[in-house]
Amino acid sequence: MNEPTNDNRLREIMNNSFPGGEPSDQLEERVSRLAATPPARPARPLLLRPAKAALALALFLAVGGAAYKIFFQRTGEQAIQLIPSNAYLVVTLDTAPSPSQIGLWQRIQGALDREGVKKQIGNVVHSLPDRAWPEFEEGIDKSIAVAVIDPKCCDVKGNGGTVVFLSIKDEAKVTDVLKRELQPVVVQRMNGYRTKDGSFFVALIGGYVVGATEPTLLQLVKLVDEGKLNSVAQLPEYQQARKALPEDANLMLFVSPSGLDLIQDEGKKHGAKPMRGIPWMALSATLRDDGIAIDYKAPVNPRSNPEYGEFAAAPELPAEGFRRLPEGPYGMMAISQPSRFWKLVDGAVKEDPRGRKELEDGLAQFEKETGISVPRDILPALNGSLWLAVYPTGTAGKSSIDGLLVIDDSNGANPAPLAEKLRAYASRELKDQYGRHAQFLETDRNGVQQWTLDPSFFPTKPSKYRRPGQGKGPTINFEYGGVPDGKSFFQAQIGNSILISSSQEMLDRAVRAFKGEGLSLDTDAAYTKMRGRLPAGAQEALFVSIPAILERFRPQIEKALDKTDGISVDDIVKVCGALDNGLAAGGHYDGASEMGVFFIPLDYERVIHIASTGLKSLDEMEKKPEITGLPVRNMVAESTR
Amino acid sequence: MIPIIWGRSGESAALAGRRSVNREALTADELQRRHLGDVFRYVSRRIPQREEAEDVTAEVFAAAFQQLHRFSGKVEPRLWLLGIARRKTADWYRKHSRGAETCIESLPELPAPSSDEPEARYAQEEARKTIRLLVYSMKDDHREALILHYADGLTAAEVGAVMGKSPQAVHSLLQRARAAVYRSGSKYFVEESEASK
């Protein structure tokens, strides 16, 4: 009898104590968008027997490369076959997805459809005076290649210029538009078209619409198509470059040996050799699930560029370094053996007696003033690795930011004497308003030797300045100076490694992590993911936890956002993805090539939503009734007349 | 005729073993239309911050839409979604390293008690606070079973389907959870002697 009575009472109290809310319109819209996104294709079970599966795998690997290009129509990249080998620069853009990008393409496609971006772009295109473009667009593929070509190599007269390659999907449609809109001409014994003003020439060559500012360039492409001239694809340098970039790269840029020669020649005119020992350069951008990965590679000949060649001796960033830094920074950078950069400076003036003397004089002056010698104090201190990071600190109610610098003693480096000389220099040079020199207080904290700049040296309260207004002059009233509470110079020494931070709280965390006692970057989910993006053997790294930084500014963003414009706080805060995503960059020189990665974190759906909302609002601004009787577009036109 | 198990069609339909679901009808749109409210209420009862609750709800549906092809139809779609919501909510707590204490601190203001009488209002408010503290100090399983049954309004069998436990195990959990609430919050419940009058 008791139970049902109490049961009902409990139900009532529970309902009162845990009231569930109702979903907002924004949430409904968000989930609708998700519902409209086609789900990733489900993985199908492998039904084949193991032997068959192995055979299929072997076949796939054998013909994979070729099949991939055929089935996934990398028509932008294939245009390389038509570009003359003397091209300075080649850019290809492939918009067909690789097998690993199919899911991502569906997401992007879904987002574009939901946001009506295609329609918006269509509106822009249709508003152009050239009405033929939409029809022309139907006849071509969305992949493209662009090359900058110099014709002086061949028996062809004319100027250099840019050539554009668009892969043909429907030749009849393309021909129809070209015939209707352009003037048929014979370009260098080849049928083609030109614009009415004669500034642009077009021909259909090898399955591409090839456009150029100079008819000669079309002739060169034709010669390549006929096999009478070599293409970029046949260059061993291009083949090496292609191999170094991801197979499914969407955008590729290749600077050929002739392109670099041109830059070198230009540099020589100004007394510099910017591309010494670099035969070619290549860069690619590839869309990944959570951002864009930019990869680059350039061979650097250590014999032509001995200073750079010494970079190869720098060891990989030590994994131990990641275990020694506390978790959760907003961003950090790390450099292995920073002293090697000095060799670049030194090498740059080696052959220039005047420059050499200026450098030596400068160093002598620096040593005289500071008591610190670059070759004897700074370089031996920077033979290990250097880590610089920025952390969120403080409490929820009083949040703050602190910096941390760690210079370790790996590779036999000894930064401790340099730190001592720097403290001595600071004590000599820094004086407060009473002429008192800065003091460093030495303590032993948790078994670690530490130095702190005397807190009384920096006034924590800002000085006030007030000048009453005289006559019509305004009253001047402002505050200046003042160091935030708890911030100063804090240094610890563990072994010969030094740790410098801007607060005691930060230094304590750093010391704990350095001693392996606290949580470190090694177990930080975001930084583990970002580290995974670096090239093997990375000697430098830069990580920025953009989502965490944006999350910190959420209240300010919320305040600044106009809630009626369709962009939510989450759209901004999470535009670079979830908290485990971030910007990552790193490089490595192995004695033959410099290679590296730059990863830009992105949430494509949010980027598309923001861009589309921006486009819509621009559109609405244009449609708004005019103030002076003229529509905005006309007003702009009027004002530019 | 194949019965369609949509919405709250009764305890038996929720139980394992019922495979007769018209899966043709289970589309992403339908899931959203019928169960967005259920899922959001579930999440918002456990994650008080509205924006966070909305994020988690969106994650629940994103996961559900991705897994739609795997939905076996053995349980009601609503319970299947609540099962996902339970895991996503647990993930949220792990990610934010928030224990129950933080959650109590950050509980939003509740709507004003319904009574006009100041004394009654005070009593209602006291009861709510006490119960919330009590519930958040319970073991995870006890708390989950109690909220699912008494706040979300699920039957024991449905609670079992969401939590992956047998109805007997749920009954046992509920019994212990109730006993703890009655014991610590005795002043809000009817005395046994009084009830039997």
mmCIF file of C-alpha atoms in Angstrom, chain A residues 1-3 5-43 551 554 558 569-570 574 578-579 606, chain B residues 28-29 32 36-37 40-41 44-45 50-55 57-59 61-62 65-66 69 95 110-111 124 127-129 131-132 135-136 146-147 149-153 178 181-182 188-192 195-196:
data_model
loop_
_atom_site.group_PDB
_atom_site.id
_atom_site.type_symbol
_atom_site.label_atom_id
_atom_site.label_comp_id
_atom_site.label_asym_id
_atom_site.label_seq_id
_atom_site.Cartn_x
_atom_site.Cartn_y
_atom_site.Cartn_z
ATOM 1 C CA MET A 1 0.000 0.000 0.000
ATOM 2 C CA ASN A 2 2.823 2.280 0.943
ATOM 3 C CA GLU A 3 4.813 1.658 -2.232
ATOM 4 C CA THR A 5 1.856 6.201 -2.792
ATOM 5 C CA ASN A 6 5.542 6.815 -2.382
ATOM 6 C CA ASP A 7 6.171 5.732 -5.960
ATOM 7 C CA ASN A 8 3.875 8.444 -7.273
ATOM 8 C CA ARG A 9 5.432 10.962 -4.920
ATOM 9 C CA LEU A 10 8.916 9.956 -6.053
ATOM 10 C CA ARG A 11 7.866 10.252 -9.695
ATOM 11 C CA GLU A 12 6.533 13.742 -9.037
ATOM 12 C CA ILE A 13 9.660 14.873 -7.177
ATOM 13 C CA MET A 14 11.983 13.308 -9.784
ATOM 14 C CA ASN A 15 10.118 15.063 -12.561
ATOM 15 C CA ASN A 16 10.393 18.347 -10.732
ATOM 16 C CA SER A 17 14.057 17.837 -9.911
ATOM 17 C CA PHE A 18 15.123 16.649 -13.350
ATOM 18 C CA PRO A 19 13.003 18.590 -15.783
ATOM 19 C CA GLY A 20 13.978 17.745 -19.331
ATOM 20 C CA GLY A 21 13.904 20.634 -21.805
ATOM 21 C CA GLU A 22 12.408 20.776 -25.244
ATOM 22 C CA PRO A 23 14.669 20.854 -28.321
ATOM 23 C CA SER A 24 15.195 24.281 -29.841
ATOM 24 C CA ASP A 25 14.544 25.144 -33.491
ATOM 25 C CA GLN A 26 18.297 25.353 -34.048
ATOM 26 C CA LEU A 27 18.756 21.822 -32.774
ATOM 27 C CA GLU A 28 15.963 20.581 -35.021
ATOM 28 C CA GLU A 29 17.639 22.295 -37.937
ATOM 29 C CA ARG A 30 21.023 20.804 -37.037
ATOM 30 C CA VAL A 31 19.637 17.297 -36.809
ATOM 31 C CA SER A 32 17.717 17.818 -40.057
ATOM 32 C CA ARG A 33 20.982 18.715 -41.725
ATOM 33 C CA LEU A 34 22.511 15.541 -40.345
ATOM 34 C CA ALA A 35 19.535 13.525 -41.543
ATOM 35 C CA ALA A 36 19.959 14.938 -45.020
ATOM 36 C CA THR A 37 23.637 13.927 -45.149
ATOM 37 C CA PRO A 38 23.999 10.559 -46.804
ATOM 38 C CA PRO A 39 25.631 8.131 -44.349
ATOM 39 C CA ALA A 40 29.035 6.725 -45.167
ATOM 40 C CA ARG A 41 28.785 3.588 -47.243
ATOM 41 C CA PRO A 42 28.679 0.632 -44.827
ATOM 42 C CA ALA A 43 31.668 -1.646 -44.916
ATOM 43 C CA GLU A 551 36.403 27.702 -26.884
ATOM 44 C CA ARG A 554 33.163 31.508 -26.490
ATOM 45 C CA GLU A 558 28.526 34.833 -28.124
ATOM 46 C CA VAL A 569 28.338 30.339 -31.521
ATOM 47 C CA ASP A 570 29.170 26.687 -32.155
ATOM 48 C CA LYS A 574 33.938 24.618 -33.688
ATOM 49 C CA ALA A 578 36.465 19.274 -32.064
ATOM 50 C CA LEU A 579 38.882 19.863 -29.216
ATOM 51 C CA ARG A 606 30.527 24.621 -40.526
ATOM 52 C CA ALA B 28 16.593 9.316 -40.613
ATOM 53 C CA ASP B 29 13.757 11.817 -41.008
ATOM 54 C CA GLN B 32 14.280 12.741 -35.923
ATOM 55 C CA LEU B 36 14.267 14.208 -31.123
ATOM 56 C CA GLY B 37 12.251 15.367 -28.122
ATOM 57 C CA PHE B 40 16.907 15.818 -25.948
ATOM 58 C CA ARG B 41 14.910 15.411 -22.747
ATOM 59 C CA SER B 44 19.164 17.594 -20.847
ATOM 60 C CA ARG B 45 18.138 15.798 -17.643
ATOM 61 C CA ARG B 50 21.596 23.653 -22.798
ATOM 62 C CA GLU B 51 24.224 24.163 -25.504
ATOM 63 C CA GLU B 52 26.189 21.154 -24.377
ATOM 64 C CA ALA B 53 23.006 19.087 -24.240
ATOM 65 C CA GLU B 54 22.183 20.160 -27.792
ATOM 66 C CA ASP B 55 25.664 19.215 -28.978
ATOM 67 C CA THR B 57 21.921 15.290 -28.852
ATOM 68 C CA ALA B 58 23.241 16.158 -32.304
ATOM 69 C CA GLU B 59 26.070 13.665 -31.770
ATOM 70 C CA PHE B 61 21.623 11.506 -34.049
ATOM 71 C CA ALA B 62 24.813 11.695 -36.118
ATOM 72 C CA PHE B 65 22.169 7.978 -38.786
ATOM 73 C CA GLN B 66 25.580 6.446 -39.420
ATOM 74 C CA HIS B 69 21.868 0.246 -41.534
ATOM 75 C CA LYS B 95 35.718 14.245 -21.722
ATOM 76 C CA LEU B 110 14.589 25.169 -12.089
ATOM 77 C CA PRO B 111 11.198 26.635 -12.853
ATOM 78 C CA GLN B 124 8.977 22.025 -2.725
ATOM 79 C CA ALA B 127 12.560 18.572 -1.697
ATOM 80 C CA ARG B 128 13.979 19.163 -5.162
ATOM 81 C CA LYS B 129 17.404 20.115 -3.868
ATOM 82 C CA ILE B 131 16.499 14.699 -4.159
ATOM 83 C CA ARG B 132 18.992 16.044 -6.666
ATOM 84 C CA VAL B 135 20.445 11.103 -6.753
ATOM 85 C CA TYR B 136 23.807 12.512 -7.787
ATOM 86 C CA LEU B 146 16.100 5.812 -11.159
ATOM 87 C CA ILE B 147 16.061 8.731 -13.623
ATOM 88 C CA HIS B 149 12.204 5.022 -14.635
ATOM 89 C CA TYR B 150 10.905 7.955 -12.608
ATOM 90 C CA ALA B 151 11.831 10.986 -14.707
ATOM 91 C CA ASP B 152 12.021 9.603 -18.255
ATOM 92 C CA GLY B 153 9.026 7.389 -17.520
ATOM 93 C CA ARG B 178 14.385 3.739 -4.024
ATOM 94 C CA VAL B 181 15.970 7.813 -1.542
ATOM 95 C CA TYR B 182 13.257 6.915 0.967
ATOM 96 C CA TYR B 188 9.275 13.883 1.763
ATOM 97 C CA PHE B 189 7.549 10.509 1.718
ATOM 98 C CA VAL B 190 4.598 9.041 3.536
ATOM 99 C CA GLU B 191 5.389 7.038 6.673
ATOM 100 C CA GLU B 192 4.486 3.382 6.396
ATOM 101 C CA ALA B 195 -0.003 5.094 4.553
ATOM 102 C CA SER B 196 -1.606 2.025 5.931
#
